[in-house]
Amino acid sequence: MNILKSYWELGSVVADIVEHTLTLPEPKLVLPTGSTPLSLYKELVNRDLDWSTTTTFNLDEYVINPNNPHSYNSFMRKHLFDRVNIYPDNCHFPFRPTEAFEDKIAESLRIDLCILGIGSNGHIAFNEPGSSFDSVTRVVDLSEQTIQDNSRFFDSVDDVPKQAITMGLGTIMESKKVVLMANGEHKKDILDIAMNGEITKEVPASILQNHDNVKVYYCD
Ligand code: PGA
C-alpha cells in the first residue's frame, strides 16, 4: 500500500498513471465516481491531456434518469468529460440490457486501467458484500450501509436510489491494471482487511489480492 501525504497528492499520483495510460494507442479506462476521485479529475483537467482516442467505461450507475443531476453520468460530465476532449460517444455507463454492456467491454478487448474506490463495507463499484467473485454487469439492490453512506449527496436518505447497475467483480478482475484509491481514516480498517485479510465474498475488495497488477494508494 502506498501512503500519500495529502488528498491532492493522491490525485496527482493517480493522474500520473492515467497520463501514462493515455499515451497507449486507443486507451481503455474504467472510472469511478464518489468523493475520492475528485482530486484526480481536477488534476487531469488541469493537465490538458489528449483524450481524443480514449474510451471509458464507468463502474456503476444508479437506476435513475441519466440527466438527473445525481446520476453518475451527470457527475462525470461535470467533473471530467465536459472539460476534456473526449468524445461523448466513447464514454459508456452500465446500461440495460446488461449483457450488451458486457459485450461492449468485451469488444474493446481488455481494459488498460481500472480505477476503483472502496466503500466502507468493502464494496467495489456496487458489488456489495456477498457478491460472487465471477459476477458480471448486473442490476443490484444497494445495501442499507451504502444508502446511508451515499445519502450525503442527496437531500434525504429517502431520495437515494435503491438500485444500481454495476460492473461485476469478474469484469473488474479482467482489467490489465487496477488502481484502488482510498481517502480518510474511516477507510483505513476496511482497506487493511481487504488487502491483508481473508479473501472472502463478505469483503468484495479482497478479491483484488488475486490480481497480479494492483496498486493501492491511501491518504488519511
Ligand atoms: P467515496 O465512495 O469515494 O465517496 O468514499 C467510494 C465507494 O463507495 O466506492
Coordinates of N, CA and C and ligand atoms in Angstrom, one line a residue:
M1 N 0.9 -1.2 0.0 CA 0.0 0.0 0.0 C 0.9 1.3 0.0
N2 N 0.5 2.2 -0.8 CA 1.3 3.5 -0.9 C 0.6 4.5 -0.1
I3 N 1.2 5.1 0.9 CA 0.6 6.1 1.8 C 1.0 7.4 1.4
L4 N 0.1 8.3 1.0 CA 0.4 9.6 0.5 C 0.1 10.7 1.5
K5 N 0.8 11.8 1.3 CA 0.7 12.9 2.4 C -0.6 13.7 2.4
S6 N -1.2 13.8 1.2 CA -2.4 14.6 1.2 C -3.3 14.1 0.1
Y7 N -4.6 14.6 0.2 CA -5.6 14.2 -0.8 C -5.2 14.7 -2.2
W8 N -4.5 15.8 -2.3 CA -4.1 16.4 -3.6 C -3.0 15.5 -4.1
E9 N -2.1 15.0 -3.3 CA -1.0 14.2 -3.8 C -1.6 12.8 -4.3
L10 N -2.7 12.4 -3.6 CA -3.4 11.1 -4.1 C -3.9 11.4 -5.5
G11 N -4.5 12.5 -5.8 CA -5.0 12.8 -7.1 C -3.9 12.9 -8.1
S12 N -2.8 13.5 -7.7 CA -1.7 13.8 -8.6 C -0.9 12.4 -9.0
V13 N -0.7 11.6 -8.0 CA 0.0 10.3 -8.3 C -0.9 9.4 -9.2
V14 N -2.2 9.4 -8.9 CA -3.0 8.5 -9.8 C -3.1 9.2 -11.2
A15 N -3.1 10.5 -11.2 CA -3.1 11.2 -12.5 C -1.9 10.9 -13.4
D16 N -0.8 10.7 -12.7 CA 0.5 10.3 -13.5 C 0.2 8.9 -14.2
I17 N -0.5 8.0 -13.5 CA -0.7 6.7 -14.0 C -1.7 6.8 -15.2
V18 N -2.7 7.7 -15.1 CA -3.7 7.9 -16.1 C -3.0 8.5 -17.3
E19 N -2.1 9.5 -17.0 CA -1.4 10.2 -18.1 C -0.6 9.2 -18.9
H20 N 0.1 8.3 -18.3 CA 0.9 7.3 -18.9 C -0.1 6.4 -19.8
T21 N -1.2 6.0 -19.2 CA -2.1 5.2 -20.0 C -2.7 5.9 -21.2
L22 N -2.8 7.2 -21.2 CA -3.4 7.9 -22.3 C -2.4 7.9 -23.5
T23 N -1.1 7.5 -23.2 CA -0.2 7.5 -24.4 C -0.3 6.2 -25.1
L24 N -1.0 5.2 -24.6 CA -1.2 4.0 -25.4 C -2.1 4.2 -26.6
P25 N -2.0 3.4 -27.6 CA -3.0 3.5 -28.7 C -4.4 3.1 -28.3
E26 N -5.4 4.0 -28.5 CA -6.8 3.7 -28.1 C -6.9 3.2 -26.7
P27 N -6.5 4.0 -25.7 CA -6.6 3.6 -24.3 C -8.0 3.3 -23.9
K28 N -8.1 2.3 -23.0 CA -9.5 2.0 -22.4 C -9.4 2.1 -20.9
L29 N -10.2 2.9 -20.3 CA -10.2 3.1 -18.9 C -11.5 2.8 -18.2
V30 N -11.5 2.3 -17.0 CA -12.7 2.2 -16.2 C -12.5 3.2 -15.1
L31 N -13.6 4.0 -14.9 CA -13.5 5.1 -14.0 C -14.6 5.1 -12.9
P32 N -14.2 5.6 -11.7 CA -15.1 5.6 -10.5 C -15.8 7.0 -10.3
T33 N -16.8 7.0 -9.5 CA -17.4 8.3 -9.0 C -17.2 8.3 -7.5
G34 N -17.9 9.3 -6.9 CA -17.8 9.4 -5.4 C -16.9 10.6 -5.1
S35 N -16.6 10.7 -3.8 CA -15.8 11.9 -3.4 C -14.3 11.6 -3.6
T36 N -13.9 10.4 -3.5 CA -12.4 10.1 -3.6 C -11.8 10.5 -4.9
P37 N -12.3 10.3 -6.0 CA -11.6 10.7 -7.3 C -11.7 12.1 -7.7
L38 N -12.3 13.0 -6.8 CA -12.4 14.4 -7.3 C -11.1 15.1 -7.5
S39 N -10.1 14.8 -6.6 CA -8.8 15.5 -6.8 C -8.1 14.9 -8.0
L40 N -8.4 13.7 -8.3 CA -7.8 13.1 -9.6 C -8.4 13.8 -10.8
Y41 N -9.7 13.9 -10.8 CA -10.3 14.6 -12.0 C -9.9 16.0 -12.2
K42 N -9.8 16.7 -11.0 CA -9.3 18.1 -11.1 C -7.9 18.2 -11.7
E43 N -7.1 17.3 -11.2 CA -5.7 17.3 -11.7 C -5.6 16.9 -13.2
L44 N -6.4 16.0 -13.6 CA -6.4 15.6 -15.0 C -6.9 16.7 -15.9
V45 N -7.9 17.4 -15.5 CA -8.4 18.6 -16.3 C -7.3 19.6 -16.4
N46 N -6.6 19.9 -15.3 CA -5.5 20.9 -15.3 C -4.4 20.5 -16.2
R47 N -4.2 19.2 -16.4 CA -3.0 18.8 -17.2 C -3.3 18.9 -18.7
D48 N -4.5 19.2 -19.2 CA -4.7 19.4 -20.6 C -4.2 18.3 -21.5
L49 N -4.6 17.1 -21.2 CA -4.2 15.9 -21.9 C -5.0 15.6 -23.2
D50 N -4.5 14.8 -24.1 CA -5.3 14.4 -25.3 C -6.1 13.2 -25.0
W51 N -7.4 13.3 -24.9 CA -8.4 12.2 -24.6 C -9.1 11.7 -25.9
S52 N -8.6 12.2 -27.1 CA -9.4 12.0 -28.3 C -9.5 10.6 -28.7
T53 N -8.6 9.7 -28.3 CA -8.7 8.3 -28.7 C -9.1 7.4 -27.6
T54 N -9.4 8.0 -26.5 CA -9.7 7.2 -25.2 C -11.2 6.8 -25.2
T55 N -11.4 5.6 -24.7 CA -12.7 5.0 -24.4 C -12.8 4.8 -22.9
T56 N -13.9 5.2 -22.3 CA -14.1 5.0 -20.9 C -15.4 4.2 -20.6
F57 N -15.3 3.5 -19.5 CA -16.5 2.7 -19.0 C -16.6 3.1 -17.5
N58 N -17.8 3.6 -17.1 CA -17.9 3.8 -15.7 C -18.3 2.6 -14.9
L59 N -17.8 2.5 -13.7 CA -18.0 1.3 -12.9 C -19.5 1.0 -12.6
D60 N -20.2 2.1 -12.4 CA -21.6 1.8 -12.0 C -22.5 3.1 -12.3
E61 N -23.8 2.9 -12.2 CA -24.7 4.0 -12.4 C -26.0 3.6 -11.6
Y62 N -26.6 4.6 -11.0 CA -27.9 4.4 -10.3 C -28.9 4.0 -11.3
V63 N -30.0 3.3 -10.9 CA -31.2 3.2 -11.7 C -31.9 4.5 -11.6
I64 N -31.7 5.4 -12.5 CA -32.1 6.8 -12.4 C -32.0 7.4 -13.8
N65 N -32.8 8.4 -14.1 CA -32.6 9.1 -15.4 C -31.2 9.6 -15.6
P66 N -30.5 9.3 -16.7 CA -29.1 9.8 -16.8 C -28.9 11.3 -16.7
N67 N -30.0 12.0 -17.0 CA -29.9 13.5 -16.9 C -30.2 14.0 -15.5
N68 N -30.6 13.2 -14.6 CA -30.8 13.6 -13.2 C -29.4 14.1 -12.7
P69 N -29.4 15.2 -12.0 CA -28.1 15.8 -11.5 C -27.4 14.8 -10.6
H70 N -28.1 13.8 -10.0 CA -27.5 12.9 -9.1 C -26.9 11.6 -9.8
S71 N -27.2 11.6 -11.1 CA -26.7 10.4 -11.8 C -25.2 10.4 -11.9
Y72 N -24.6 9.3 -12.1 CA -23.1 9.3 -12.3 C -22.7 9.8 -13.6
N73 N -23.6 9.7 -14.6 CA -23.4 10.3 -15.9 C -23.2 11.8 -15.7
S74 N -24.1 12.5 -15.0 CA -24.0 13.9 -14.7 C -22.7 14.2 -14.0
F75 N -22.4 13.4 -13.0 CA -21.2 13.6 -12.2 C -20.0 13.6 -13.1
M76 N -19.9 12.6 -14.0 CA -18.7 12.5 -14.9 C -18.6 13.7 -15.9
R77 N -19.8 14.1 -16.4 CA -19.8 15.2 -17.3 C -19.3 16.5 -16.6
K78 N -19.8 16.7 -15.4 CA -19.4 17.9 -14.7 C -17.9 17.9 -14.3
H79 N -17.4 16.8 -13.8 CA -16.0 16.8 -13.3 C -14.9 16.4 -14.3
L80 N -15.3 15.8 -15.4 CA -14.3 15.4 -16.3 C -14.7 15.5 -17.8
F81 N -15.7 14.8 -18.2 CA -16.0 14.7 -19.7 C -16.2 16.0 -20.4
D82 N -16.9 16.9 -19.7 CA -17.2 18.2 -20.4 C -16.0 19.1 -20.4
R83 N -14.9 18.7 -19.7 CA -13.7 19.6 -19.6 C -12.5 19.1 -20.3
V84 N -12.6 18.0 -21.0 CA -11.5 17.4 -21.8 C -12.0 17.1 -23.2
N85 N -11.1 16.7 -24.1 CA -11.5 16.5 -25.5 C -11.9 15.0 -25.7
I86 N -12.6 14.4 -24.8 CA -13.1 13.0 -25.0 C -14.4 13.1 -25.9
Y87 N -14.6 12.1 -26.7 CA -15.8 12.1 -27.5 C -16.9 11.5 -26.6
P88 N -18.1 12.2 -26.5 CA -19.2 11.7 -25.7 C -19.6 10.2 -26.0
D89 N -19.5 9.9 -27.3 CA -19.9 8.6 -27.8 C -18.9 7.5 -27.2
N90 N -17.7 7.9 -26.8 CA -16.7 7.0 -26.3 C -16.8 6.8 -24.7
C91 N -17.8 7.4 -24.1 CA -18.0 7.4 -22.7 C -19.2 6.5 -22.4
H92 N -19.0 5.4 -21.7 CA -20.0 4.4 -21.5 C -20.3 4.2 -20.1
F93 N -21.6 4.1 -19.8 CA -22.1 3.8 -18.4 C -22.9 2.5 -18.5
P94 N -22.9 1.7 -17.4 CA -23.6 0.5 -17.4 C -25.1 0.7 -17.8
F95 N -25.6 -0.1 -18.6 CA -27.0 0.1 -19.1 C -27.7 -1.3 -19.2
R96 N -29.0 -1.2 -19.4 CA -29.7 -2.5 -19.6 C -30.0 -2.6 -21.1
P97 N -30.0 -3.7 -21.7 CA -29.7 -5.0 -21.1 C -28.2 -5.1 -20.8
T98 N -27.9 -5.5 -19.6 CA -26.5 -5.5 -19.1 C -25.6 -6.4 -19.9
E99 N -26.2 -7.4 -20.6 CA -25.4 -8.3 -21.5 C -24.7 -7.4 -22.6
A100 N -25.5 -6.4 -23.0 CA -25.0 -5.6 -24.1 C -23.8 -4.7 -23.6
F101 N -23.9 -4.3 -22.4 CA -22.8 -3.5 -21.8 C -21.5 -4.4 -21.7
E102 N -21.8 -5.6 -21.2 CA -20.6 -6.6 -21.1 C -20.0 -6.8 -22.5
D103 N -20.9 -6.9 -23.6 CA -20.4 -7.1 -24.9 C -19.5 -5.9 -25.4
K104 N -20.0 -4.7 -25.0 CA -19.2 -3.5 -25.4 C -17.8 -3.5 -24.7
I105 N -17.7 -4.0 -23.5 CA -16.4 -4.0 -22.9 C -15.6 -5.1 -23.6
A106 N -16.2 -6.3 -23.9 CA -15.5 -7.4 -24.5 C -15.0 -6.9 -25.9
E107 N -15.8 -6.2 -26.6 CA -15.4 -5.7 -27.9 C -14.1 -4.9 -27.9
S108 N -14.0 -4.1 -26.8 CA -12.8 -3.3 -26.7 C -11.6 -4.0 -26.2
L109 N -11.7 -5.4 -26.2 CA -10.6 -6.2 -25.6 C -10.4 -5.9 -24.2
R110 N -9.2 -5.9 -23.7 CA -9.0 -5.8 -22.2 C -8.9 -4.3 -21.9
I111 N -9.4 -4.0 -20.7 CA -9.3 -2.6 -20.1 C -7.8 -2.4 -19.7
D112 N -7.2 -1.3 -20.1 CA -5.8 -1.0 -19.8 C -5.7 -0.6 -18.3
L113 N -6.6 0.2 -17.8 CA -6.5 0.7 -16.4 C -7.9 0.8 -15.8
C114 N -8.1 0.2 -14.7 CA -9.4 0.3 -13.9 C -9.1 1.0 -12.6
I115 N -9.7 2.1 -12.4 CA -9.5 2.9 -11.1 C -10.8 2.6 -10.2
L116 N -10.5 2.3 -9.0 CA -11.6 2.0 -8.1 C -11.5 2.8 -6.8
G117 N -12.6 3.0 -6.2 CA -12.7 3.4 -4.8 C -13.1 2.2 -4.0
I118 N -13.2 2.4 -2.7 CA -13.7 1.3 -1.8 C -14.8 1.8 -0.9
G119 N -15.9 1.1 -0.7 CA -16.9 1.5 0.2 C -16.6 1.1 1.6
S120 N -17.3 1.7 2.6 CA -16.9 1.4 4.0 C -17.3 0.0 4.4
N121 N -18.1 -0.7 3.5 CA -18.4 -2.1 3.8 C -17.5 -3.0 2.9
G122 N -16.5 -2.4 2.2 CA -15.6 -3.2 1.4 C -16.1 -3.4 -0.1
H123 N -17.2 -2.7 -0.4 CA -17.6 -2.9 -1.8 C -16.7 -2.2 -2.8
I124 N -16.6 -2.7 -4.0 CA -16.0 -2.0 -5.1 C -17.1 -2.0 -6.2
A125 N -17.1 -0.8 -6.9 CA -18.3 -0.4 -7.7 C -19.5 -0.7 -6.7
F126 N -20.6 -1.2 -7.2 CA -21.7 -1.5 -6.3 C -21.8 -3.0 -6.1
N127 N -20.6 -3.7 -6.0 CA -20.6 -5.1 -5.7 C -20.6 -5.2 -4.2
E128 N -21.8 -5.4 -3.6 CA -21.9 -5.3 -2.2 C -21.4 -6.7 -1.5
P129 N -21.2 -6.7 -0.2 CA -20.8 -8.0 0.4 C -21.7 -9.1 0.0
G130 N -21.1 -10.3 -0.3 CA -21.9 -11.4 -0.7 C -21.9 -11.6 -2.3
S131 N -21.4 -10.6 -3.0 CA -21.3 -10.6 -4.5 C -20.4 -11.8 -4.9
S132 N -20.8 -12.4 -6.0 CA -19.9 -13.5 -6.5 C -18.7 -13.0 -7.1
F133 N -17.6 -13.7 -6.9 CA -16.3 -13.2 -7.4 C -16.3 -13.3 -8.9
D134 N -17.1 -14.1 -9.5 CA -17.1 -14.1 -11.0 C -18.3 -13.3 -11.6
S135 N -18.9 -12.4 -10.8 CA -20.1 -11.7 -11.2 C -19.7 -10.8 -12.4
V136 N -20.8 -10.5 -13.3 CA -20.6 -9.6 -14.4 C -21.6 -8.5 -14.2
T137 N -21.7 -7.6 -15.2 CA -22.5 -6.4 -15.1 C -24.0 -6.8 -14.8
R138 N -24.6 -6.2 -13.8 CA -26.0 -6.6 -13.5 C -26.7 -5.5 -12.7
V139 N -28.0 -5.6 -12.5 CA -28.7 -4.7 -11.6 C -28.7 -5.3 -10.2
V140 N -28.4 -4.4 -9.3 CA -28.2 -4.8 -7.9 C -29.1 -3.9 -6.9
D141 N -29.4 -4.5 -5.8 CA -30.0 -3.7 -4.7 C -28.9 -3.1 -3.9
L142 N -29.0 -1.9 -3.5 CA -27.9 -1.3 -2.7 C -28.1 -1.7 -1.2
S143 N -27.0 -1.9 -0.5 CA -27.1 -2.3 0.9 C -27.6 -1.0 1.7
E144 N -28.1 -1.3 2.9 CA -28.5 -0.2 3.8 C -27.3 0.7 4.1
Q145 N -26.1 0.1 4.3 CA -24.9 0.8 4.6 C -24.6 1.8 3.4
T146 N -24.6 1.3 2.2 CA -24.3 2.2 1.1 C -25.3 3.3 0.9
I147 N -26.6 3.0 1.1 CA -27.6 4.0 1.0 C -27.4 5.1 2.0
Q148 N -27.0 4.7 3.2 CA -26.7 5.7 4.3 C -25.4 6.5 3.9
D149 N -24.4 5.8 3.5 CA -23.1 6.5 3.1 C -23.4 7.5 2.0
N150 N -24.2 7.1 1.0 CA -24.4 8.0 -0.2 C -25.5 9.1 0.0
S151 N -26.2 9.0 1.2 CA -27.2 10.0 1.4 C -26.7 11.4 1.6
R152 N -25.3 11.5 1.8 CA -24.7 12.8 2.0 C -24.8 13.6 0.7
F153 N -25.0 12.9 -0.5 CA -25.1 13.6 -1.8 C -26.5 14.0 -2.1
F154 N -27.5 13.6 -1.3 CA -28.9 13.8 -1.5 C -29.5 14.7 -0.4
D155 N -30.8 15.2 -0.7 CA -31.4 16.0 0.3 C -31.8 15.1 1.5
S156 N -32.2 13.9 1.2 CA -32.6 13.0 2.3 C -32.2 11.6 1.9
V157 N -32.2 10.7 2.9 CA -31.8 9.3 2.7 C -32.9 8.6 1.8
D158 N -34.1 9.1 1.9 CA -35.2 8.5 1.1 C -35.0 8.8 -0.4
D159 N -34.2 9.8 -0.7 CA -34.0 10.2 -2.1 C -33.0 9.3 -2.8
V160 N -32.2 8.6 -2.0 CA -31.1 7.8 -2.6 C -31.7 6.6 -3.4
P161 N -31.4 6.4 -4.7 CA -31.9 5.3 -5.4 C -31.6 4.0 -4.7
K162 N -32.5 3.0 -4.8 CA -32.3 1.8 -4.1 C -31.6 0.7 -4.9
Q163 N -31.5 1.0 -6.2 CA -30.9 0.0 -7.1 C -29.9 0.7 -8.0
A164 N -28.9 -0.1 -8.5 CA -27.9 0.5 -9.4 C -27.6 -0.6 -10.4
I165 N -26.9 -0.2 -11.5 CA -26.3 -1.2 -12.4 C -24.8 -1.1 -12.2
T166 N -24.2 -2.3 -11.9 CA -22.8 -2.3 -11.6 C -22.0 -3.2 -12.5
M167 N -20.8 -2.9 -12.8 CA -19.8 -3.8 -13.4 C -19.6 -4.9 -12.3
G168 N -19.4 -6.1 -12.8 CA -19.2 -7.2 -11.8 C -17.7 -7.3 -11.4
L169 N -17.5 -8.1 -10.3 CA -16.2 -8.4 -9.8 C -15.3 -9.1 -10.9
G170 N -16.0 -10.0 -11.6 CA -15.3 -10.8 -12.6 C -14.8 -9.9 -13.7
T171 N -15.7 -8.9 -14.1 CA -15.4 -7.9 -15.2 C -14.2 -7.1 -14.7
I172 N -14.3 -6.6 -13.5 CA -13.2 -5.7 -13.0 C -11.9 -6.5 -13.0
M173 N -11.9 -7.7 -12.6 CA -10.7 -8.5 -12.5 C -10.0 -8.8 -13.8
E174 N -10.8 -8.6 -14.9 CA -10.2 -8.9 -16.3 C -9.3 -7.7 -16.7
S175 N -9.4 -6.6 -16.0 CA -8.6 -5.4 -16.4 C -7.1 -5.7 -16.3
K176 N -6.3 -5.1 -17.2 CA -4.8 -5.4 -17.1 C -4.2 -4.8 -15.9
K177 N -4.7 -3.6 -15.5 CA -4.1 -3.0 -14.3 C -5.2 -2.4 -13.5
V178 N -5.1 -2.5 -12.1 CA -6.1 -1.9 -11.2 C -5.4 -0.9 -10.3
V179 N -6.0 0.2 -10.1 CA -5.6 1.2 -9.0 C -6.7 1.4 -8.1
L180 N -6.5 1.2 -6.8 CA -7.5 1.4 -5.8 C -7.1 2.6 -5.0
M181 N -8.0 3.6 -5.0 CA -7.8 4.9 -4.2 C -8.7 4.9 -3.0
A182 N -8.1 5.3 -1.9 CA -8.9 5.5 -0.7 C -8.4 6.7 0.1
N183 N -9.4 7.4 0.6 CA -9.1 8.7 1.3 C -9.9 8.7 2.6
G184 N -9.1 8.9 3.7 CA -9.8 9.2 5.0 C -9.6 8.0 6.0
E185 N -9.4 8.4 7.3 CA -9.3 7.5 8.4 C -10.3 6.4 8.4
H186 N -11.6 6.8 8.0 CA -12.7 5.8 8.1 C -12.5 4.7 7.1
K187 N -11.6 4.8 6.1 CA -11.4 3.8 5.1 C -10.2 2.8 5.5
K188 N -9.4 3.3 6.5 CA -8.2 2.6 6.8 C -8.4 1.1 7.2
D189 N -9.4 0.9 8.1 CA -9.6 -0.5 8.6 C -10.1 -1.4 7.5
I190 N -11.0 -1.0 6.7 CA -11.6 -1.8 5.7 C -10.5 -2.1 4.6
L191 N -9.7 -1.1 4.4 CA -8.6 -1.3 3.4 C -7.6 -2.4 3.9
D192 N -7.3 -2.3 5.1 CA -6.4 -3.3 5.7 C -7.0 -4.7 5.6
I193 N -8.3 -4.8 6.0 CA -9.0 -6.1 6.0 C -9.0 -6.6 4.5
A194 N -9.3 -5.7 3.6 CA -9.4 -6.1 2.2 C -8.1 -6.6 1.6
M195 N -7.0 -5.9 1.9 CA -5.8 -6.2 1.3 C -4.9 -7.2 2.0
N196 N -5.2 -7.4 3.3 CA -4.3 -8.3 4.1 C -5.1 -9.4 4.8
G197 N -6.4 -9.3 4.8 CA -7.2 -10.3 5.5 C -7.6 -11.5 4.5
E198 N -8.6 -12.3 5.0 CA -9.0 -13.4 4.2 C -9.7 -13.0 2.9
I199 N -9.5 -13.7 1.8 CA -10.2 -13.4 0.6 C -11.6 -14.0 0.7
T200 N -12.6 -13.2 0.9 CA -14.0 -13.6 1.2 C -15.0 -12.7 0.5
K201 N -16.1 -13.4 0.0 CA -17.2 -12.6 -0.6 C -17.7 -11.6 0.3
E202 N -17.5 -11.7 1.6 CA -18.1 -10.7 2.6 C -17.3 -9.4 2.5
V203 N -16.1 -9.5 1.9 CA -15.3 -8.2 1.7 C -15.0 -8.2 0.2
P204 N -15.9 -7.7 -0.7 CA -15.7 -7.8 -2.1 C -14.3 -7.4 -2.6
A205 N -13.7 -6.3 -2.0 CA -12.4 -5.8 -2.5 C -11.3 -6.8 -2.2
S206 N -11.5 -7.8 -1.3 CA -10.5 -8.7 -1.0 C -10.1 -9.6 -2.3
I207 N -11.0 -9.7 -3.3 CA -10.7 -10.4 -4.5 C -9.5 -9.8 -5.2
L208 N -9.2 -8.5 -5.0 CA -8.1 -7.9 -5.6 C -6.7 -8.5 -5.2
Q209 N -6.7 -9.2 -4.1 CA -5.4 -9.8 -3.7 C -5.0 -10.9 -4.8
N210 N -6.0 -11.3 -5.6 CA -5.7 -12.3 -6.6 C -5.4 -11.7 -8.0
H211 N -5.3 -10.4 -8.0 CA -5.0 -9.7 -9.3 C -3.5 -9.5 -9.3
D212 N -2.8 -9.7 -10.4 CA -1.3 -9.6 -10.4 C -0.8 -8.2 -10.7
N213 N -1.7 -7.2 -10.9 CA -1.2 -5.9 -11.1 C -2.1 -4.8 -10.5
V214 N -2.1 -4.8 -9.2 CA -2.9 -3.9 -8.4 C -2.0 -2.9 -7.6
K215 N -2.4 -1.6 -7.6 CA -1.7 -0.7 -6.8 C -2.7 0.0 -5.9
V216 N -2.4 0.1 -4.6 CA -3.3 0.8 -3.7 C -2.7 2.1 -3.2
Y217 N -3.5 3.2 -3.3 CA -3.0 4.5 -2.8 C -4.0 5.0 -1.7
Y218 N -3.4 5.4 -0.6 CA -4.2 5.8 0.5 C -3.7 7.1 1.1
C219 N -4.6 8.0 1.5 CA -4.1 9.1 2.4 C -5.2 9.3 3.4
D220 N -4.8 9.8 4.6 CA -5.8 9.9 5.7 C -6.4 11.3 5.7
Ligands
PGA1 P1 -16.4 7.6 -1.8 O1 -17.0 6.2 -2.3 O2 -15.3 7.9 -2.8 O3 -17.5 8.6 -1.9 O4 -15.9 7.4 -0.4 C1 -16.2 5.2 -2.6 C2 -17.1 4.0 -2.9 O5 -18.2 3.8 -2.3 O6 -16.7 3.1 -3.8

